[in-house]
PDB file of C-alpha atoms in Angstrom:
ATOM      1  CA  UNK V1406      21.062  92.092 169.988  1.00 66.00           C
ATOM      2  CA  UNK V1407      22.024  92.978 173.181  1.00 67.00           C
ATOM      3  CA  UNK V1408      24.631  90.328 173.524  1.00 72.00           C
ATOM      4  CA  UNK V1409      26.323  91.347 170.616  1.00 73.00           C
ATOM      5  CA  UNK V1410      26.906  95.000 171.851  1.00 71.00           C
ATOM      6  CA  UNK V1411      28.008  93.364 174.967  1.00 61.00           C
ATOM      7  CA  UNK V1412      29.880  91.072 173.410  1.00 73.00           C
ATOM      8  CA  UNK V1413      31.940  94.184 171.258  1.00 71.00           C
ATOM      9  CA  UNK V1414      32.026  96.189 174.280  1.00 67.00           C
ATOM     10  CA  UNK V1415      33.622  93.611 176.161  1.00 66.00           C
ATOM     11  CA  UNK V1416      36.373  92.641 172.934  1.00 66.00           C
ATOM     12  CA  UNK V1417      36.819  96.631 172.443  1.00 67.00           C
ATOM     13  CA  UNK V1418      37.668  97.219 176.294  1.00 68.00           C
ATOM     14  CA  UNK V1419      39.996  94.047 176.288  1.00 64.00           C
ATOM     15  CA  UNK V1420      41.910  94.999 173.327  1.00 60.00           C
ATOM     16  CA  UNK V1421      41.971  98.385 174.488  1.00 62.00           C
ATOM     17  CA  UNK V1422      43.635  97.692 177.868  1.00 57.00           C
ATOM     18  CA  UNK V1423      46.338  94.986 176.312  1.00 52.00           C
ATOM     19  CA  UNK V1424      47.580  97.775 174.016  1.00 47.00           C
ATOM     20  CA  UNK V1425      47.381 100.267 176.876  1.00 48.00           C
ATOM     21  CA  UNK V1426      49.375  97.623 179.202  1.00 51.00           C
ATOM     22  CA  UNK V1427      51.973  97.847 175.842  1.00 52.00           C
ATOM     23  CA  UNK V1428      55.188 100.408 177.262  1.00 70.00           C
ATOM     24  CA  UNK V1429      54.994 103.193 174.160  1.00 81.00           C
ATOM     25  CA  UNK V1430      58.623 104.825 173.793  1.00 79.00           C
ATOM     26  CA  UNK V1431      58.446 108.316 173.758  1.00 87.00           C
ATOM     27  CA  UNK V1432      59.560 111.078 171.260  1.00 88.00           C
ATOM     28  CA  UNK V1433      62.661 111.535 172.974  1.00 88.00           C
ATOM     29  CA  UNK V1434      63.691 107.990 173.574  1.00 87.00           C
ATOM     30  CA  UNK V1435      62.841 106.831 169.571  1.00 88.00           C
ATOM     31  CA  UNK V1436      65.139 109.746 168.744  1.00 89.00           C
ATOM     32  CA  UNK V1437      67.937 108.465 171.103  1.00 87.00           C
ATOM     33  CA  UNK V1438      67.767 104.958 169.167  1.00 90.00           C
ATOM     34  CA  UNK V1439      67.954 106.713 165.941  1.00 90.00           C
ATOM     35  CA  UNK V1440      70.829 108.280 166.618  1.00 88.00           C
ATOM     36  CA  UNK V1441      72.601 105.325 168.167  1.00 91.00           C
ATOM     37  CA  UNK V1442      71.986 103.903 164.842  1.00 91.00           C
ATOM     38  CA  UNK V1443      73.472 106.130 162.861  1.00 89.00           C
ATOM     39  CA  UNK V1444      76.731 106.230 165.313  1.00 88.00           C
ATOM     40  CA  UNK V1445      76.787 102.839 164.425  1.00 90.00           C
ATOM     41  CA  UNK V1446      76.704 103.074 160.733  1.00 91.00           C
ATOM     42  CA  UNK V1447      79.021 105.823 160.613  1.00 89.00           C
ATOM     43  CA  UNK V1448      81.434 103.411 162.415  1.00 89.00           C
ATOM     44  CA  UNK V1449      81.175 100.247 160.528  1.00 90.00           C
ATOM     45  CA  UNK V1450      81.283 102.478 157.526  1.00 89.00           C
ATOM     46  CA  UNK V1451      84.696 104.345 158.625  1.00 88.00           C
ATOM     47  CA  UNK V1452      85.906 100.981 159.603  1.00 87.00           C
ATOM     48  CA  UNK V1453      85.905  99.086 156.481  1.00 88.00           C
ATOM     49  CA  UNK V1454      87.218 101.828 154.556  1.00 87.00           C
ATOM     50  CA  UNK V1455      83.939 102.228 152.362  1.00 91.00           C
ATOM     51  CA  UNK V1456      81.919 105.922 151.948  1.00 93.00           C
ATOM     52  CA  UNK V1457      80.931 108.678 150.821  1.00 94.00           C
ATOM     53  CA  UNK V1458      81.648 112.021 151.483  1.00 94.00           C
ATOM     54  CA  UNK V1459      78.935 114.107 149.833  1.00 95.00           C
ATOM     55  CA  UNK V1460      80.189 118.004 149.883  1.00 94.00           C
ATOM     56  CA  UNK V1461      77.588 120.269 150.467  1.00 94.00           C
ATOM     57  CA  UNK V1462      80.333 123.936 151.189  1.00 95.00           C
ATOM     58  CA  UNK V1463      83.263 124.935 149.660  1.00 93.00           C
ATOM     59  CA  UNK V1464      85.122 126.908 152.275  1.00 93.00           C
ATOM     60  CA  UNK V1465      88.614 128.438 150.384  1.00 92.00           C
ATOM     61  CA  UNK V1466      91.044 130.350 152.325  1.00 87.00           C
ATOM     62  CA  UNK V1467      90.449 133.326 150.470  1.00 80.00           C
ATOM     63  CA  UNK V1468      86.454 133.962 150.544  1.00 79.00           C
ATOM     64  CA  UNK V1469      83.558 133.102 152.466  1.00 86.00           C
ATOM     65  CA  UNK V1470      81.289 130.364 152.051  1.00 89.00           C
ATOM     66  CA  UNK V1471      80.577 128.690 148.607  1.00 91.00           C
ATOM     67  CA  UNK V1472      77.186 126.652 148.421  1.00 92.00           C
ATOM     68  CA  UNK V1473      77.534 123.359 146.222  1.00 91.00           C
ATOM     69  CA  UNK V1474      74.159 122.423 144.435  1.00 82.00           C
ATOM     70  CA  UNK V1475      75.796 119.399 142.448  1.00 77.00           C
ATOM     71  CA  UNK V1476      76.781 116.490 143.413  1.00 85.00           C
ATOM     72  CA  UNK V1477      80.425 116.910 144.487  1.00 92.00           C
ATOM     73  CA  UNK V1478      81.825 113.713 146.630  1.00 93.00           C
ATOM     74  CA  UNK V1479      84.656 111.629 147.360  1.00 93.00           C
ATOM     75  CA  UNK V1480      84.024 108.435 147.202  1.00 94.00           C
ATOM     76  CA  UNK V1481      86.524 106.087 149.451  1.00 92.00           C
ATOM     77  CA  UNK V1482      86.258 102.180 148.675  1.00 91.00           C
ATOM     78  CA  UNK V1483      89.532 100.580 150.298  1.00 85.00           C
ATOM     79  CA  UNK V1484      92.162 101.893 148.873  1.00 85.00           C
ATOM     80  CA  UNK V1485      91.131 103.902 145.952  1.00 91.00           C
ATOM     81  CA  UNK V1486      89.874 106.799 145.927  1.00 92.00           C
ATOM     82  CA  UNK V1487      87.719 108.731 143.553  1.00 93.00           C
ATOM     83  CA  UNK V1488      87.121 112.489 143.982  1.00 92.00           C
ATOM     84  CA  UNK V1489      84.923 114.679 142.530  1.00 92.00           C
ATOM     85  CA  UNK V1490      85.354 118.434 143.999  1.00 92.00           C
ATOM     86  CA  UNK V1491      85.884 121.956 142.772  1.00 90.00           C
ATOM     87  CA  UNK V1492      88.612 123.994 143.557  1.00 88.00           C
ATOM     88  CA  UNK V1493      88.088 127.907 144.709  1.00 88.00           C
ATOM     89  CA  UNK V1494      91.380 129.584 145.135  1.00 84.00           C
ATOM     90  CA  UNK V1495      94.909 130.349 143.986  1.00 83.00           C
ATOM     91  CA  UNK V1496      96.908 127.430 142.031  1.00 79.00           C
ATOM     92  CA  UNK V1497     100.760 128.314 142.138  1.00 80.00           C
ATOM     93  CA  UNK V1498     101.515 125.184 139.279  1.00 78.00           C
ATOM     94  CA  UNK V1499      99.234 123.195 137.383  1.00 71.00           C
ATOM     95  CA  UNK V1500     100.253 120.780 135.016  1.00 67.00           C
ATOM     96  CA  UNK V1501     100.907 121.849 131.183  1.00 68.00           C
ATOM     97  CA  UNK V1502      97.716 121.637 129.541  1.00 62.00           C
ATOM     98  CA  UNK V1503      95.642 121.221 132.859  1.00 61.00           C
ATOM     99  CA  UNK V1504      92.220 121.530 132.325  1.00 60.00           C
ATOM    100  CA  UNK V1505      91.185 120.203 135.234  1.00 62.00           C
ATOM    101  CA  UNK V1506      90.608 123.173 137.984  1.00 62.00           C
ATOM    102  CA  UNK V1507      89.161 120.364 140.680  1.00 75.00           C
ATOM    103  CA  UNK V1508      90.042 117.615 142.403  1.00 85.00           C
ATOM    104  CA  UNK V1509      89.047 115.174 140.198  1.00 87.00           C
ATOM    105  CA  UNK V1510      90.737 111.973 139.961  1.00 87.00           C
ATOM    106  CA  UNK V1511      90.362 107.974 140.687  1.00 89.00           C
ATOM    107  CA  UNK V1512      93.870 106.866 142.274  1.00 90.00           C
ATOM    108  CA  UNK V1513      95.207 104.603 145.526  1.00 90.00           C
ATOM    109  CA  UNK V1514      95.393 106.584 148.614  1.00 87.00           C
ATOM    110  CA  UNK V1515      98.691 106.066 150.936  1.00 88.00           C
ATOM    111  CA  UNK V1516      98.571 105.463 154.621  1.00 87.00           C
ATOM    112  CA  UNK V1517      94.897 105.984 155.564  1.00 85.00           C
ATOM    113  CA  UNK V1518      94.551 106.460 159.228  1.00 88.00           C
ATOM    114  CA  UNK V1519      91.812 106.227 161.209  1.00 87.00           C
ATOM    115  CA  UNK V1520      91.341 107.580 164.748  1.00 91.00           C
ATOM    116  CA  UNK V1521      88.761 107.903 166.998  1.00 89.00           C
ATOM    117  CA  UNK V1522      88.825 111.624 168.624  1.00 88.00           C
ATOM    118  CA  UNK V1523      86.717 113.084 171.319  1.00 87.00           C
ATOM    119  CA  UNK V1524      83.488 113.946 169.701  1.00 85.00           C
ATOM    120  CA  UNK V1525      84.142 111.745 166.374  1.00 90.00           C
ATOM    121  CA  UNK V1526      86.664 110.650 164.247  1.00 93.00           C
ATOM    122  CA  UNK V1527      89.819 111.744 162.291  1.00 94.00           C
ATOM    123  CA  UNK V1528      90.442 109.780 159.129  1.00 92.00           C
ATOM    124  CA  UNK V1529      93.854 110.937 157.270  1.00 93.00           C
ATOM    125  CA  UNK V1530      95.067 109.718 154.079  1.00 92.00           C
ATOM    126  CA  UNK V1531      97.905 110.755 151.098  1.00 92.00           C
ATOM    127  CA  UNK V1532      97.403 110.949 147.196  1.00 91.00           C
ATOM    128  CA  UNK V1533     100.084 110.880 145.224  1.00 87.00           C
ATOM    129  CA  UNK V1534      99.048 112.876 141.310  1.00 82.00           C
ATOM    130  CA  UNK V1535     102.514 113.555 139.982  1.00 78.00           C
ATOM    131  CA  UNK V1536     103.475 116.115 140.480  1.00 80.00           C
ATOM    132  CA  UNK V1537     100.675 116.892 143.178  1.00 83.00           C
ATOM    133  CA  UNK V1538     100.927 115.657 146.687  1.00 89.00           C
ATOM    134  CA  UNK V1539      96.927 116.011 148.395  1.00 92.00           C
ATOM    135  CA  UNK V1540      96.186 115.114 151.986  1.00 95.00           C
ATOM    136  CA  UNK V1541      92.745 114.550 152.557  1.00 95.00           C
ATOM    137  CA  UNK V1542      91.656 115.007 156.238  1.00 96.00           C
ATOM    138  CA  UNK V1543      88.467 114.427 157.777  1.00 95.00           C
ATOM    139  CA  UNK V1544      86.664 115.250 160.481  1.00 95.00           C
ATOM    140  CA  UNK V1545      83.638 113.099 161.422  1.00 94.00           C
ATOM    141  CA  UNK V1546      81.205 113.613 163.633  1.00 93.00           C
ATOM    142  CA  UNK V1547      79.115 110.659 165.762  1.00 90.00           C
ATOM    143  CA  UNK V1548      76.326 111.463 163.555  1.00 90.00           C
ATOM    144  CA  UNK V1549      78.070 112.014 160.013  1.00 91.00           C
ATOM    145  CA  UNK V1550      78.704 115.262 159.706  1.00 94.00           C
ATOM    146  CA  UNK V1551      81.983 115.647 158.248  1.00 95.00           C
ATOM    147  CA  UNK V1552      84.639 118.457 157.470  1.00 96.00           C
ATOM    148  CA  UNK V1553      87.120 117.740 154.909  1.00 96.00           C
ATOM    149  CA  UNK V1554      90.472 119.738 154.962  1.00 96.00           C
ATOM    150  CA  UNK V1555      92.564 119.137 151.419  1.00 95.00           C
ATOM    151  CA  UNK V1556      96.311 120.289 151.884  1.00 94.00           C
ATOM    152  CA  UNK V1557      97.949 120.515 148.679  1.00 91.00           C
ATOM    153  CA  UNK V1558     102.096 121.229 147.456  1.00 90.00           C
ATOM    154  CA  UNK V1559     100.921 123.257 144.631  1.00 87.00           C
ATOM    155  CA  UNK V1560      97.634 125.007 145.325  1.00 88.00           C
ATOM    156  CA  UNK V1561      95.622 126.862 148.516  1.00 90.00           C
ATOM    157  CA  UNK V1562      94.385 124.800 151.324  1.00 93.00           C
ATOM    158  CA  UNK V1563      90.880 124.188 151.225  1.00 94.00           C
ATOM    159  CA  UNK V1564      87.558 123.011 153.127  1.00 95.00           C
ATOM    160  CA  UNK V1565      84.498 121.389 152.321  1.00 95.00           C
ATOM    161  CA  UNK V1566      81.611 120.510 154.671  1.00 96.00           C
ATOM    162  CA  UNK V1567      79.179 117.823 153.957  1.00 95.00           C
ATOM    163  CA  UNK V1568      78.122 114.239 155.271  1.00 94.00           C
ATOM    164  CA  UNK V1569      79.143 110.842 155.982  1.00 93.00           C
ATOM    165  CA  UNK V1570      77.231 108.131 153.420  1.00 91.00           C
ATOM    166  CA  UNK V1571      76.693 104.441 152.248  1.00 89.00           C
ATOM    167  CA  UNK V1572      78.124 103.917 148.854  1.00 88.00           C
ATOM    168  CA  UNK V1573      75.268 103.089 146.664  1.00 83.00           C
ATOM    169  CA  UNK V1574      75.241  99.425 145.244  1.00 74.00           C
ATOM    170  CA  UNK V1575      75.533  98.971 141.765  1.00 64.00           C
TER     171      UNK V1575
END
């Protein structure tokens, strides 16, 4: 009897001073590897011309803050883009019989750019809807955290704040 509680004494202290000898990472160093990943992924994802903006605030030029609580997003995959976003703010022409207050279309975006800035990235790029010119800009944070700035020829300038995603796979 005794030799068996000397024996588990003996396995416990061994396996106790191996996992001791083991260097644990602390809080602050996990969190500095999680956010190297996600730099990375926001890069490779910016890079090959495939995300997802998911809008989260509608800031128009006329007002203050507008929460979104549905699932408003541009989605960027090469050179098409398809965006889903409302619109808050004055339209000086719309299109005769346009029911369609957002920014909602699928179409091929024209000379996407893509800089790295100080503190992120700038990603640029032109729609052409007719009679509609749109330039979508973005500002990206390291992290994913994203401002989009929509200049348009025939309504108000507008903002929307959100994040940086992987497309889902189908």
């Amino acid at each position: 009897m005794k030799q068996i509680i000397l024996t588990t004494f003996l396995l416990f202290s061994v396996l106790t001073y191996t996992g001791a000898q083991e260097p644990q990472k602390t809080r602050k160093e996990r969190r500095a590897e999680k956010q190297e990943q996600k730099m990375n992924e926001v890069k490779n994802l910016l890079e090959s011309k495939e995300f997802v903006f998911n809008a989260t605030h509608a800031l128009p030029m006329g007002g203050g803050s507008v929460y979104l609580n549905y699932s408003y997003d541009v989605e960027v995959k090469n050179d098409t883009v398809d965006s889903y976003l409302p619109f808050y703010g004055v339209a000086y022409r719309l299109d005769y019989g346009g029911r369609d207050a957002g920014f909602n279309f699928t179409k091929p975006a024209e000379e996407y750019t893509f800089e790295k800035e100080e503190k992120g990235y700038r990603v640029e790029f032109e729609i052409d809807k007719g009679m509609d010119n749109l330039n979508y800009t973005f500002h990206i944070s390291d992290l994913g955290y994203a401002t989009l700035n929509v200049i348009s020829t025939n309504r108000q300038a507008i903002s929307y704040y959100g994040r940086i995603e992987a497309p889902e796979e189908e």
